[in-house]
Coordinates of N, CA and C and ligand atoms in Angstrom, one line a residue:
M1 N -48.0 -146.8 47.0 CA -47.1 -147.1 45.9 C -47.3 -148.8 46.4
S2 N -46.6 -149.4 45.4 CA -45.8 -150.7 45.0 C -45.7 -150.9 45.9
T3 N -45.8 -152.6 46.5 CA -45.2 -153.1 47.5 C -43.7 -153.4 46.6
A4 N -43.2 -153.7 45.3 CA -42.1 -153.4 45.2 C -41.4 -152.5 45.7
M5 N -41.9 -151.3 46.2 CA -41.1 -150.3 46.7 C -40.6 -150.1 47.8
E6 N -41.6 -151.3 49.1 CA -40.8 -151.2 50.2 C -39.2 -151.8 50.6
G7 N -38.9 -150.8 50.9 CA -37.2 -151.4 51.8 C -36.2 -151.9 50.6
L8 N -36.5 -151.1 49.1 CA -35.9 -151.7 48.2 C -34.8 -150.2 47.8
G9 N -34.0 -150.2 48.4 CA -33.0 -148.9 48.2 C -33.6 -147.9 48.1
R10 N -34.5 -147.4 49.1 CA -35.2 -146.0 49.5 C -34.8 -145.4 50.3
D11 N -34.4 -144.6 49.6 CA -33.6 -143.4 50.7 C -34.5 -143.0 51.5
A12 N -34.8 -143.1 53.0 CA -35.3 -142.7 54.1 C -34.6 -141.0 54.1
G13 N -33.6 -140.9 54.5 CA -32.9 -139.6 54.7 C -32.8 -138.4 53.7
S14 N -34.2 -138.9 52.5 CA -33.7 -137.5 51.7 C -34.0 -136.5 51.2
A15 N -35.5 -136.2 52.1 CA -36.1 -134.8 52.7 C -35.1 -134.2 53.4
S16 N -33.8 -134.8 54.5 CA -33.0 -133.9 54.5 C -31.9 -133.8 54.2
Y17 N -31.9 -134.4 52.5 CA -30.2 -134.4 51.9 C -30.4 -133.1 51.4
L18 N -28.9 -132.4 51.5 CA -28.3 -131.4 51.5 C -28.3 -131.1 50.1
L19 N -28.8 -130.8 49.0 CA -28.4 -130.6 47.8 C -27.4 -129.5 47.1
P20 N -26.4 -130.0 46.6 CA -25.0 -128.7 46.5 C -26.1 -127.7 45.3
R21 N -25.3 -126.2 45.5 CA -26.2 -125.3 45.3 C -25.5 -124.8 43.4
G22 N -26.5 -124.9 42.7 CA -26.1 -124.9 41.4 C -27.1 -124.9 40.2
L23 N -26.9 -124.9 39.7 CA -27.8 -125.5 38.0 C -28.7 -126.6 38.2
R24 N -29.7 -126.6 37.8 CA -30.9 -127.5 37.9 C -31.5 -127.9 36.2
V25 N -31.2 -128.8 36.2 CA -31.6 -129.5 34.7 C -33.0 -130.1 34.4
N26 N -33.7 -129.6 33.4 CA -34.6 -131.2 33.3 C -34.5 -131.1 32.0
L27 N -34.4 -132.8 31.7 CA -34.3 -132.9 30.6 C -35.5 -133.6 30.3
G28 N -35.5 -133.3 28.5 CA -36.7 -134.0 28.1 C -38.2 -133.3 28.3
C29 N -37.8 -132.0 28.9 CA -39.0 -131.0 29.5 C -41.0 -131.0 29.0
G30 N -40.9 -131.1 27.8 CA -41.6 -131.4 26.8 C -42.4 -129.9 27.6
P31 N -43.5 -130.2 28.1 CA -44.1 -129.1 28.3 C -44.4 -128.6 29.8
V32 N -43.8 -129.3 30.6 CA -43.4 -129.2 32.1 C -41.9 -128.2 32.2
M33 N -42.4 -127.3 32.5 CA -41.2 -126.1 32.1 C -41.0 -124.8 33.2
P34 N -40.9 -125.7 34.5 CA -40.6 -124.7 35.7 C -40.0 -123.7 35.8
K35 N -40.1 -122.4 36.4 CA -38.9 -121.6 36.9 C -37.8 -122.2 37.9
N36 N -36.7 -121.5 37.6 CA -35.2 -121.7 38.5 C -34.8 -123.2 37.7
W37 N -35.5 -124.0 36.8 CA -34.6 -125.2 36.2 C -34.2 -124.6 34.6
M38 N -33.5 -125.2 34.2 CA -33.2 -125.3 32.8 C -33.7 -126.2 32.3
N39 N -34.7 -126.0 31.2 CA -35.5 -126.7 30.7 C -34.8 -127.1 29.6
V40 N -35.0 -128.3 29.0 CA -34.1 -128.4 27.3 C -34.9 -129.7 26.8
D41 N -35.1 -129.7 25.5 CA -35.6 -130.5 24.8 C -35.2 -130.7 23.5
G42 N -35.2 -131.8 22.9 CA -34.5 -131.8 21.5 C -36.2 -131.9 20.2
S43 N -37.0 -131.7 20.2 CA -38.2 -131.6 19.4 C -38.0 -130.4 18.1
R44 N -38.6 -131.0 17.5 CA -38.2 -130.0 16.7 C -39.2 -128.2 16.7
R45 N -40.3 -128.2 17.7 CA -40.9 -127.4 18.4 C -40.4 -126.4 19.1
A46 N -39.4 -127.6 20.3 CA -38.8 -127.1 21.1 C -37.1 -126.3 20.1
W47 N -37.4 -126.3 18.9 CA -36.5 -125.7 18.4 C -36.6 -124.6 17.7
L48 N -37.9 -124.4 17.4 CA -38.4 -123.5 17.0 C -38.5 -122.6 18.2
M49 N -39.1 -123.4 19.2 CA -39.3 -121.8 20.5 C -37.7 -120.9 20.7
A50 N -37.2 -121.8 20.4 CA -35.6 -121.7 21.4 C -35.2 -120.7 20.3
H51 N -35.4 -120.9 18.8 CA -34.4 -120.0 17.8 C -35.4 -119.2 17.1
G52 N -37.0 -118.6 17.6 CA -37.4 -117.4 16.9 C -39.1 -118.5 17.7
A53 N -38.5 -117.8 18.3 CA -40.7 -117.8 19.6 C -41.3 -116.6 18.6
G54 N -41.3 -116.0 18.2 CA -41.6 -114.7 17.0 C -42.6 -115.3 15.9
L55 N -41.9 -116.1 15.3 CA -41.5 -117.2 14.2 C -43.1 -117.9 14.6
D56 N -42.7 -118.3 15.5 CA -43.7 -119.5 16.4 C -45.2 -119.1 16.6
R57 N -45.3 -118.0 17.5 CA -46.0 -116.9 17.5 C -47.4 -116.6 16.2
L58 N -46.0 -115.8 15.7 CA -47.3 -116.1 14.4 C -47.4 -117.5 13.4
L59 N -46.8 -118.2 13.6 CA -47.6 -119.0 12.5 C -48.5 -120.4 13.4
V60 N -48.9 -119.8 14.8 CA -50.1 -120.5 16.0 C -51.1 -119.3 15.1
R61 N -50.6 -118.1 15.2 CA -51.5 -117.2 15.1 C -52.4 -117.1 13.7
L62 N -51.8 -117.5 12.8 CA -51.9 -118.1 11.2 C -52.8 -119.5 11.2
K63 N -52.9 -120.1 12.3 CA -53.2 -121.4 12.5 C -52.7 -122.6 11.4
L64 N -51.4 -121.9 11.7 CA -50.6 -123.0 10.7 C -50.1 -124.3 12.0
L65 N -50.1 -123.6 12.8 CA -49.9 -124.6 13.9 C -49.9 -124.4 15.4
R66 N -50.4 -125.7 16.2 CA -51.4 -125.4 17.2 C -50.2 -124.6 18.4
A67 N -50.7 -124.0 19.4 CA -50.2 -122.9 20.5 C -49.6 -124.5 21.7
T68 N -48.3 -124.2 21.5 CA -47.4 -124.8 22.1 C -47.1 -124.4 23.8
A69 N -46.8 -125.7 24.9 CA -46.9 -125.4 25.8 C -45.2 -124.6 26.2
F70 N -44.3 -125.1 25.3 CA -43.1 -124.5 25.0 C -42.9 -123.3 25.5
R71 N -42.1 -122.6 26.3 CA -41.5 -121.2 26.1 C -40.1 -120.4 26.0
P72 N -40.2 -119.4 25.3 CA -38.9 -118.8 25.5 C -38.3 -118.7 26.9
G73 N -36.8 -119.2 26.0 CA -35.6 -119.6 27.5 C -35.5 -120.9 27.1
I74 N -36.3 -122.1 26.6 CA -35.7 -123.7 26.5 C -35.0 -123.8 25.7
V75 N -34.3 -124.7 26.4 CA -32.7 -125.0 25.9 C -32.8 -126.0 24.7
H76 N -32.7 -125.9 23.6 CA -33.1 -127.2 22.3 C -31.9 -128.1 22.4
H77 N -31.9 -129.3 22.4 CA -30.7 -130.1 22.8 C -31.4 -131.7 22.3
D78 N -30.5 -132.0 21.3 CA -30.6 -133.7 21.5 C -29.7 -134.8 21.8
L79 N -30.8 -135.2 23.4 CA -30.3 -136.3 24.5 C -29.0 -137.2 23.9
R80 N -28.6 -137.3 22.5 CA -28.2 -138.2 22.0 C -26.7 -137.7 21.9
R81 N -27.0 -136.5 21.8 CA -25.4 -135.6 21.8 C -24.6 -135.6 23.6
P82 N -23.6 -135.3 23.4 CA -22.3 -135.0 24.4 C -23.9 -133.9 25.3
L83 N -23.8 -133.6 26.7 CA -24.6 -132.7 27.0 C -23.5 -131.2 26.8
P84 N -24.1 -130.1 26.7 CA -23.4 -128.8 26.7 C -23.2 -128.3 28.0
W85 N -22.5 -128.6 29.0 CA -22.2 -128.1 30.3 C -21.3 -128.7 30.6
A86 N -20.1 -128.4 31.5 CA -18.6 -128.5 31.5 C -19.0 -129.3 32.7
N87 N -17.5 -130.2 33.1 CA -17.9 -131.5 34.3 C -17.7 -131.0 35.4
D88 N -18.7 -131.8 36.7 CA -19.0 -130.8 37.7 C -19.6 -129.9 38.0
S89 N -20.2 -129.3 36.7 CA -21.3 -128.0 36.7 C -22.6 -128.3 36.8
V90 N -23.1 -129.5 37.7 CA -24.3 -129.2 37.9 C -25.0 -129.6 38.9
A91 N -25.9 -128.9 39.6 CA -26.8 -129.6 41.0 C -27.5 -131.0 41.3
A92 N -28.2 -130.4 39.7 CA -29.4 -131.4 39.8 C -29.6 -131.6 38.4
I93 N -29.6 -132.9 38.3 CA -30.7 -133.4 36.4 C -32.3 -134.5 36.9
Y94 N -33.5 -133.6 36.3 CA -34.4 -134.5 36.2 C -34.7 -135.1 35.0
A95 N -35.4 -135.9 35.0 CA -35.7 -136.9 33.3 C -37.1 -137.7 33.6
G96 N -38.3 -136.6 33.2 CA -39.2 -137.2 33.6 C -39.7 -138.0 32.4
E97 N -39.9 -139.4 32.0 CA -41.0 -139.7 31.1 C -39.8 -139.5 29.8
V98 N -38.8 -139.6 30.0 CA -37.3 -139.4 29.0 C -36.7 -140.6 28.4
W99 N -36.0 -141.4 29.5 CA -34.9 -142.3 29.6 C -35.2 -143.3 28.2
E100 N -37.3 -143.7 27.8 CA -37.3 -144.8 28.0 C -37.6 -144.2 26.3
H101 N -37.4 -143.3 25.6 CA -37.3 -142.8 24.6 C -36.6 -142.8 23.9
L102 N -35.4 -143.4 24.4 CA -33.7 -143.4 23.5 C -33.5 -144.9 23.4
E103 N -33.2 -145.2 22.7 CA -32.4 -146.1 22.3 C -31.6 -146.8 23.5
Y104 N -31.1 -147.9 24.1 CA -30.2 -148.2 25.1 C -29.4 -147.6 25.3
E105 N -28.5 -148.1 24.4 CA -26.9 -147.5 24.1 C -26.8 -146.1 24.5
D106 N -28.2 -145.1 23.7 CA -27.9 -144.0 23.8 C -28.6 -143.2 25.2
A107 N -29.0 -144.4 26.0 CA -29.6 -144.4 27.7 C -28.1 -144.2 28.2
R108 N -27.2 -145.7 28.2 CA -26.2 -145.4 28.8 C -25.0 -144.2 28.5
R109 N -25.1 -143.7 27.6 CA -24.2 -142.3 27.3 C -24.6 -141.5 28.4
L110 N -25.9 -141.3 27.7 CA -26.3 -140.3 29.1 C -26.4 -140.1 29.7
T111 N -27.1 -141.2 30.5 CA -26.4 -141.5 31.9 C -24.7 -140.9 32.5
N112 N -24.2 -141.7 31.4 CA -22.9 -141.6 31.7 C -22.6 -139.7 31.5
E113 N -23.2 -139.2 30.7 CA -22.8 -138.0 30.3 C -23.0 -137.4 31.8
C114 N -24.5 -137.7 32.4 CA -24.9 -136.7 33.6 C -24.2 -137.0 34.8
R115 N -23.6 -138.2 34.9 CA -22.2 -138.5 36.1 C -21.2 -137.5 35.9
R116 N -20.9 -136.9 34.1 CA -19.8 -136.2 34.3 C -20.0 -134.6 34.2
V117 N -21.6 -134.3 34.0 CA -21.8 -132.6 34.3 C -22.2 -132.6 35.6
L118 N -22.9 -133.5 36.3 CA -22.7 -133.2 38.0 C -21.9 -133.1 38.8
M119 N -21.7 -132.0 39.6 CA -20.9 -132.3 41.1 C -21.3 -132.8 42.0
K120 N -20.0 -133.2 42.7 CA -20.0 -133.6 43.7 C -21.6 -133.9 44.5
G121 N -21.8 -134.6 44.5 CA -23.1 -134.5 45.9 C -24.5 -134.2 44.8
G122 N -24.6 -134.1 43.6 CA -25.3 -133.4 43.1 C -26.0 -134.7 42.8
V123 N -27.4 -134.4 42.0 CA -28.5 -136.1 42.4 C -28.8 -136.2 41.0
L124 N -29.5 -137.0 40.5 CA -30.2 -137.6 38.9 C -31.2 -138.6 39.2
R125 N -32.1 -137.8 39.0 CA -33.8 -138.8 39.3 C -34.2 -138.7 38.0
L126 N -34.6 -140.5 37.7 CA -35.2 -140.5 36.5 C -36.7 -141.4 36.5
C127 N -37.5 -140.8 35.6 CA -39.1 -141.3 36.1 C -39.4 -141.8 34.5
V128 N -39.6 -143.5 34.4 CA -40.1 -143.7 33.9 C -41.0 -144.8 33.4
P129 N -42.2 -145.6 33.1 CA -42.7 -146.3 32.6 C -42.0 -147.6 33.2
D130 N -43.2 -148.3 34.1 CA -42.7 -149.6 34.8 C -43.0 -150.6 34.2
G131 N -42.1 -151.3 33.1 CA -42.4 -152.1 33.0 C -43.1 -153.4 33.3
V132 N -43.1 -153.4 34.1 CA -43.2 -154.8 34.8 C -44.8 -154.4 35.3
E133 N -45.3 -153.5 35.9 CA -46.3 -152.8 35.8 C -46.7 -153.3 34.6
F134 N -46.7 -152.7 33.8 CA -47.3 -152.6 32.1 C -48.3 -154.4 31.8
W135 N -46.4 -154.9 32.5 CA -47.1 -156.5 32.0 C -47.7 -157.6 33.2
E136 N -47.8 -156.8 34.0 CA -48.6 -157.3 35.5 C -49.9 -157.0 35.0
N137 N -50.6 -155.5 34.5 CA -51.6 -155.4 34.1 C -51.9 -156.1 32.8
Y138 N -51.6 -156.6 32.0 CA -51.5 -156.9 31.2 C -52.2 -159.2 31.3
L139 N -51.5 -158.9 32.1 CA -51.7 -160.6 32.9 C -52.7 -160.5 33.6
T140 N -52.7 -159.9 34.6 CA -54.4 -159.7 35.1 C -55.6 -159.5 34.2
I141 N -55.3 -158.9 33.0 CA -56.8 -159.2 32.3 C -57.0 -160.4 31.6
F142 N -55.7 -160.4 31.7 CA -55.9 -161.8 30.1 C -56.1 -163.2 31.4
R143 N -56.2 -163.1 32.6 CA -56.6 -164.0 33.3 C -57.9 -164.2 34.0
E144 N -58.4 -162.5 34.0 CA -59.8 -162.5 34.6 C -61.1 -162.9 33.0
E145 N -60.1 -162.3 32.0 CA -61.2 -163.0 30.3 C -61.1 -163.9 30.4
Q146 N -60.0 -164.8 30.5 CA -59.8 -166.1 30.7 C -60.5 -166.6 31.1
A147 N -61.1 -166.5 32.8 CA -61.8 -167.4 33.2 C -62.9 -167.3 33.1
L148 N -64.0 -166.0 32.0 CA -65.2 -166.3 31.8 C -65.3 -167.6 30.2
E149 N -66.8 -168.0 30.0 CA -67.0 -168.5 29.2 C -66.7 -167.9 27.5
P150 N -65.6 -168.3 26.5 CA -65.4 -167.3 25.8 C -66.8 -166.2 25.3
A151 N -68.1 -166.9 25.5 CA -69.1 -166.0 25.0 C -69.1 -164.4 25.8
K152 N -68.5 -164.3 26.7 CA -68.8 -163.7 27.6 C -67.4 -162.6 28.2
R153 N -66.6 -163.1 27.0 CA -65.2 -162.2 27.5 C -64.9 -161.1 26.7
H154 N -64.2 -159.7 27.7 CA -64.1 -159.0 26.7 C -62.7 -158.7 26.3
V155 N -63.2 -158.8 24.5 CA -61.5 -158.8 24.0 C -60.8 -157.9 23.9
E156 N -61.5 -156.7 23.7 CA -61.5 -155.5 23.0 C -60.4 -155.1 24.6
R157 N -60.8 -155.3 25.7 CA -60.1 -154.9 26.9 C -58.6 -155.0 26.6
L158 N -58.5 -157.1 26.1 CA -56.6 -156.8 25.3 C -56.3 -156.2 24.4
H159 N -57.0 -156.1 23.5 CA -56.6 -155.2 22.4 C -56.4 -154.4 22.8
S160 N -57.2 -153.2 23.1 CA -56.5 -151.7 24.4 C -55.6 -152.0 24.8
H161 N -55.2 -152.9 25.4 CA -53.6 -153.2 26.3 C -52.4 -153.0 24.8
V162 N -52.7 -153.9 24.0 CA -51.7 -154.2 23.1 C -51.5 -153.4 22.1
R163 N -52.8 -152.9 21.5 CA -52.6 -151.2 20.9 C -52.0 -150.4 21.7
M164 N -52.0 -150.2 22.9 CA -51.1 -149.2 23.6 C -49.5 -149.6 23.3
Y165 N -49.6 -150.6 23.2 CA -48.1 -151.5 23.4 C -47.4 -150.7 22.3
F166 N -48.6 -150.9 20.5 CA -47.4 -151.3 19.7 C -47.6 -149.4 19.0
D167 N -48.7 -149.0 19.6 CA -48.9 -147.5 19.0 C -48.1 -146.4 20.0
D168 N -48.3 -146.6 21.2 CA -47.5 -145.3 21.5 C -46.4 -146.1 22.5
I169 N -45.4 -147.6 22.6 CA -44.4 -147.7 23.1 C -43.7 -147.8 21.8
C170 N -43.5 -149.2 20.7 CA -42.7 -148.9 19.9 C -42.5 -149.0 18.5
T171 N -43.5 -150.2 18.5 CA -42.6 -149.8 16.8 C -43.5 -149.7 15.5
R172 N -44.8 -149.1 15.8 CA -45.1 -148.2 15.0 C -44.4 -146.6 14.4
P173 N -43.6 -147.0 13.0 CA -43.2 -145.9 12.4 C -43.7 -144.6 12.9
P174 N -42.4 -143.5 12.8 CA -43.3 -142.4 13.6 C -44.0 -141.4 12.7
G175 N -43.5 -141.3 11.6 CA -44.6 -140.7 10.6 C -44.3 -139.3 10.5
L176 N -45.1 -138.5 10.6 CA -45.1 -137.0 11.2 C -44.7 -136.9 12.6
K177 N -44.8 -137.9 13.3 CA -45.0 -137.5 14.8 C -43.5 -137.4 15.6
S178 N -43.7 -136.7 16.4 CA -41.9 -135.8 16.8 C -41.5 -137.3 16.8
F179 N -39.8 -137.0 16.7 CA -38.6 -138.2 16.8 C -39.0 -138.8 17.9
G180 N -39.6 -138.3 18.8 CA -38.9 -138.6 21.0 C -39.8 -138.9 21.2
H181 N -41.2 -139.3 20.5 CA -42.4 -139.7 20.7 C -42.9 -140.7 20.9
F182 N -42.0 -141.8 20.5 CA -42.0 -143.5 20.8 C -41.0 -143.5 21.3
H183 N -41.4 -145.0 21.9 CA -40.3 -145.3 23.0 C -39.5 -146.6 22.4
K184 N -38.7 -146.7 22.8 CA -37.1 -147.1 22.0 C -37.0 -148.4 23.2
W185 N -37.5 -148.6 24.5 CA -36.8 -149.3 25.7 C -37.7 -149.5 26.6
Q186 N -38.0 -150.4 27.6 CA -38.4 -150.4 28.4 C -37.9 -150.8 29.8
Y187 N -38.3 -150.1 30.4 CA -37.3 -150.3 32.1 C -37.7 -150.7 32.8
D188 N -37.3 -151.9 34.0 CA -38.1 -152.2 35.2 C -37.0 -151.9 36.6
E189 N -37.2 -152.0 37.4 CA -36.4 -151.6 38.3 C -34.8 -152.3 38.5
V190 N -34.6 -153.8 37.9 CA -33.3 -154.3 37.9 C -33.1 -153.2 37.1
Q191 N -33.2 -153.4 35.4 CA -32.4 -152.6 34.7 C -32.1 -150.8 34.9
L192 N -32.7 -150.1 36.0 CA -32.5 -149.1 36.1 C -31.4 -148.5 37.1
V193 N -31.7 -149.0 38.1 CA -30.9 -149.5 38.9 C -29.5 -149.9 38.9
D194 N -29.0 -150.6 38.1 CA -28.3 -151.1 37.2 C -27.4 -150.2 36.2
L195 N -28.6 -149.2 35.3 CA -27.9 -148.5 34.4 C -27.2 -147.5 35.4
C196 N -27.5 -146.8 36.2 CA -27.4 -145.6 37.1 C -26.1 -146.2 37.6
T197 N -26.1 -147.7 38.6 CA -24.8 -147.4 39.1 C -23.8 -148.3 38.2
R198 N -24.0 -149.0 37.4 CA -23.1 -148.4 36.5 C -22.2 -148.0 36.0
S199 N -23.0 -146.4 35.7 CA -22.6 -145.2 35.3 C -22.0 -144.5 36.4
G200 N -21.7 -144.7 37.7 CA -20.5 -144.4 38.2 C -21.7 -143.9 39.7
F201 N -22.8 -143.8 39.7 CA -23.7 -143.6 40.7 C -23.9 -144.2 41.7
K202 N -24.1 -143.4 43.1 CA -23.8 -143.7 44.3 C -25.3 -143.7 44.8
D203 N -25.9 -145.0 46.2 CA -26.6 -144.7 46.8 C -28.3 -144.8 45.8
V204 N -27.8 -145.5 44.8 CA -29.0 -145.2 43.8 C -29.3 -146.6 44.6
G205 N -31.1 -146.0 44.2 CA -32.5 -146.7 44.5 C -33.6 -146.2 44.0
R206 N -34.4 -146.9 44.0 CA -36.3 -146.7 43.7 C -36.6 -145.8 45.1
Q207 N -37.5 -144.6 44.6 CA -37.7 -143.6 45.5 C -39.1 -143.0 44.7
A208 N -40.3 -142.8 45.5 CA -41.4 -143.0 46.2 C -41.5 -141.5 45.1
F209 N -42.6 -141.1 44.7 CA -43.1 -140.2 43.2 C -43.1 -139.0 45.3
G210 N -42.8 -137.9 44.5 CA -42.7 -136.7 45.6 C -41.2 -136.8 46.7
V211 N -40.6 -138.2 46.9 CA -39.6 -137.8 47.6 C -38.4 -138.0 47.2
S212 N -37.7 -137.1 47.5 CA -36.2 -136.7 46.7 C -35.0 -136.1 47.7
R213 N -34.1 -136.2 47.7 CA -33.1 -135.2 47.7 C -33.3 -133.9 47.1
I214 N -34.0 -133.8 46.2 CA -34.0 -132.8 45.1 C -35.8 -131.5 45.7
P215 N -35.3 -130.6 46.6 CA -36.4 -130.4 47.3 C -37.4 -129.6 46.6
D216 N -37.1 -129.3 45.5 CA -38.4 -128.3 45.1 C -38.9 -130.0 43.4
I217 N -38.9 -131.6 44.0 CA -39.1 -131.9 43.2 C -40.6 -131.8 42.5
G218 N -41.0 -131.1 43.3 CA -43.0 -131.2 43.3 C -42.9 -130.5 41.8
V219 N -42.1 -129.8 41.7 CA -42.5 -128.6 40.5 C -42.7 -129.3 39.1
L220 N -41.5 -130.5 39.0 CA -42.3 -130.9 37.7 C -42.0 -132.4 38.0
E221 N -42.0 -132.7 38.6 CA -43.3 -134.1 38.7 C -43.9 -134.7 38.5
R222 N -44.5 -135.4 37.4 CA -45.7 -135.6 37.5 C -46.8 -137.1 37.4
S223 N -45.5 -138.1 37.3 CA -45.9 -139.5 37.1 C -45.4 -140.1 38.2
N224 N -46.1 -141.0 38.6 CA -46.4 -142.2 39.5 C -45.7 -143.6 39.1
F225 N -44.4 -143.1 38.5 CA -44.3 -144.4 37.9 C -42.9 -145.0 38.3
L226 N -42.4 -145.3 37.7 CA -40.7 -146.1 38.4 C -39.9 -144.8 38.5
I227 N -39.4 -145.0 39.8 CA -38.5 -143.4 40.1 C -37.2 -144.0 40.4
V228 N -35.9 -143.4 39.9 CA -35.0 -143.9 40.9 C -34.0 -142.5 40.5
E229 N -33.4 -142.6 41.9 CA -32.5 -141.7 42.2 C -31.2 -142.4 41.9
G230 N -30.3 -141.0 42.1 CA -28.8 -141.7 42.2 C -27.4 -140.4 42.8
V231 N -26.9 -140.7 43.7 CA -26.1 -139.3 43.7 C -24.9 -139.3 43.3
K232 N -23.6 -138.1 42.6 CA -22.4 -138.6 41.9 C -21.7 -138.5 43.3
P233 N -20.9 -139.2 43.0 CA -20.0 -139.6 44.2 C -18.3 -138.7 44.4
Ligands
SAM1 C1 -43.5 -137.7 27.1 S1 -42.0 -136.6 27.0 C2 -42.0 -136.0 28.9 C3 -42.3 -134.6 29.2 C4 -41.9 -134.2 30.6 N1 -40.7 -134.8 30.6 C5 -42.8 -135.1 31.3 O1 -42.4 -135.6 32.7 O2 -44.4 -135.2 31.0 C6 -40.9 -136.8 26.7 C7 -40.0 -135.5 26.0 O3 -38.7 -136.0 25.5 C8 -38.4 -135.3 24.6 N2 -37.2 -136.1 23.6 C9 -37.2 -137.2 23.3 N3 -36.2 -138.0 22.6 C10 -35.6 -136.8 22.6 C11 -34.2 -136.6 22.4 N4 -33.5 -137.6 21.9 N5 -33.4 -135.2 22.7 C12 -33.8 -134.1 23.6 N6 -35.2 -135.1 24.0 C13 -35.8 -135.6 23.7 C14 -39.4 -135.2 23.3 O4 -39.4 -133.8 22.6 C15 -40.7 -134.8 24.6 O5 -40.9 -133.7 25.2

């Protein structure tokens, strides 16, 4: 874990936290659909699986669609719309690599919605790519290459980093790819902690991969990215 983690709002007592009992929701689940969680996604394929799993299977058999990791039971919901749960009714919300797929204003509204639906003591945990790490890597490659004589440089290393930014992160038009594929914002610890705090969460802080107030976080957390957790007061 990066040194930026150390001592920065990390809650050493996470493991002993008593999470309220109740519904646990995995927002923007993609292919990660653990049992005992309500798995929610807004993609077209999630819609098909939620409304016509038989038709999905048929289209796969006819080779008109590729097999999907979505399973029946998935809840289709566009996270830009209000969450479909009552106030104070949800025990935990996890979102892995999702908030960066929303415009900042949509993410702000959604974070507020998470506070609304969580019960007192309920936990919101967000995992997003770390903008700081991305640009630090860019600067490291740049400095390594700059230190070489021009004829010995590997410009493709920089091309590849820049390509990742434009192809996967922001500006290329989506075309036929899912609307949720492209990143629309880039976070760092300061922004993400601020977002959760301003939305009314308490004890907001960066957390290590796998360390959480949510006991079974291991069943759905896949990326050791920037992770921030907060508690509904
Ligand atoms: C990078 S995937 C992350 C999947 C999974 N959570 C993980 O940790 O690997 C982002 C997911 O967010 C979903 N998504 C993006 N924008 C969304 C929106 N507005 N509403 C609902 N789901 C959305 C996409 O369909 C996609 O499945």
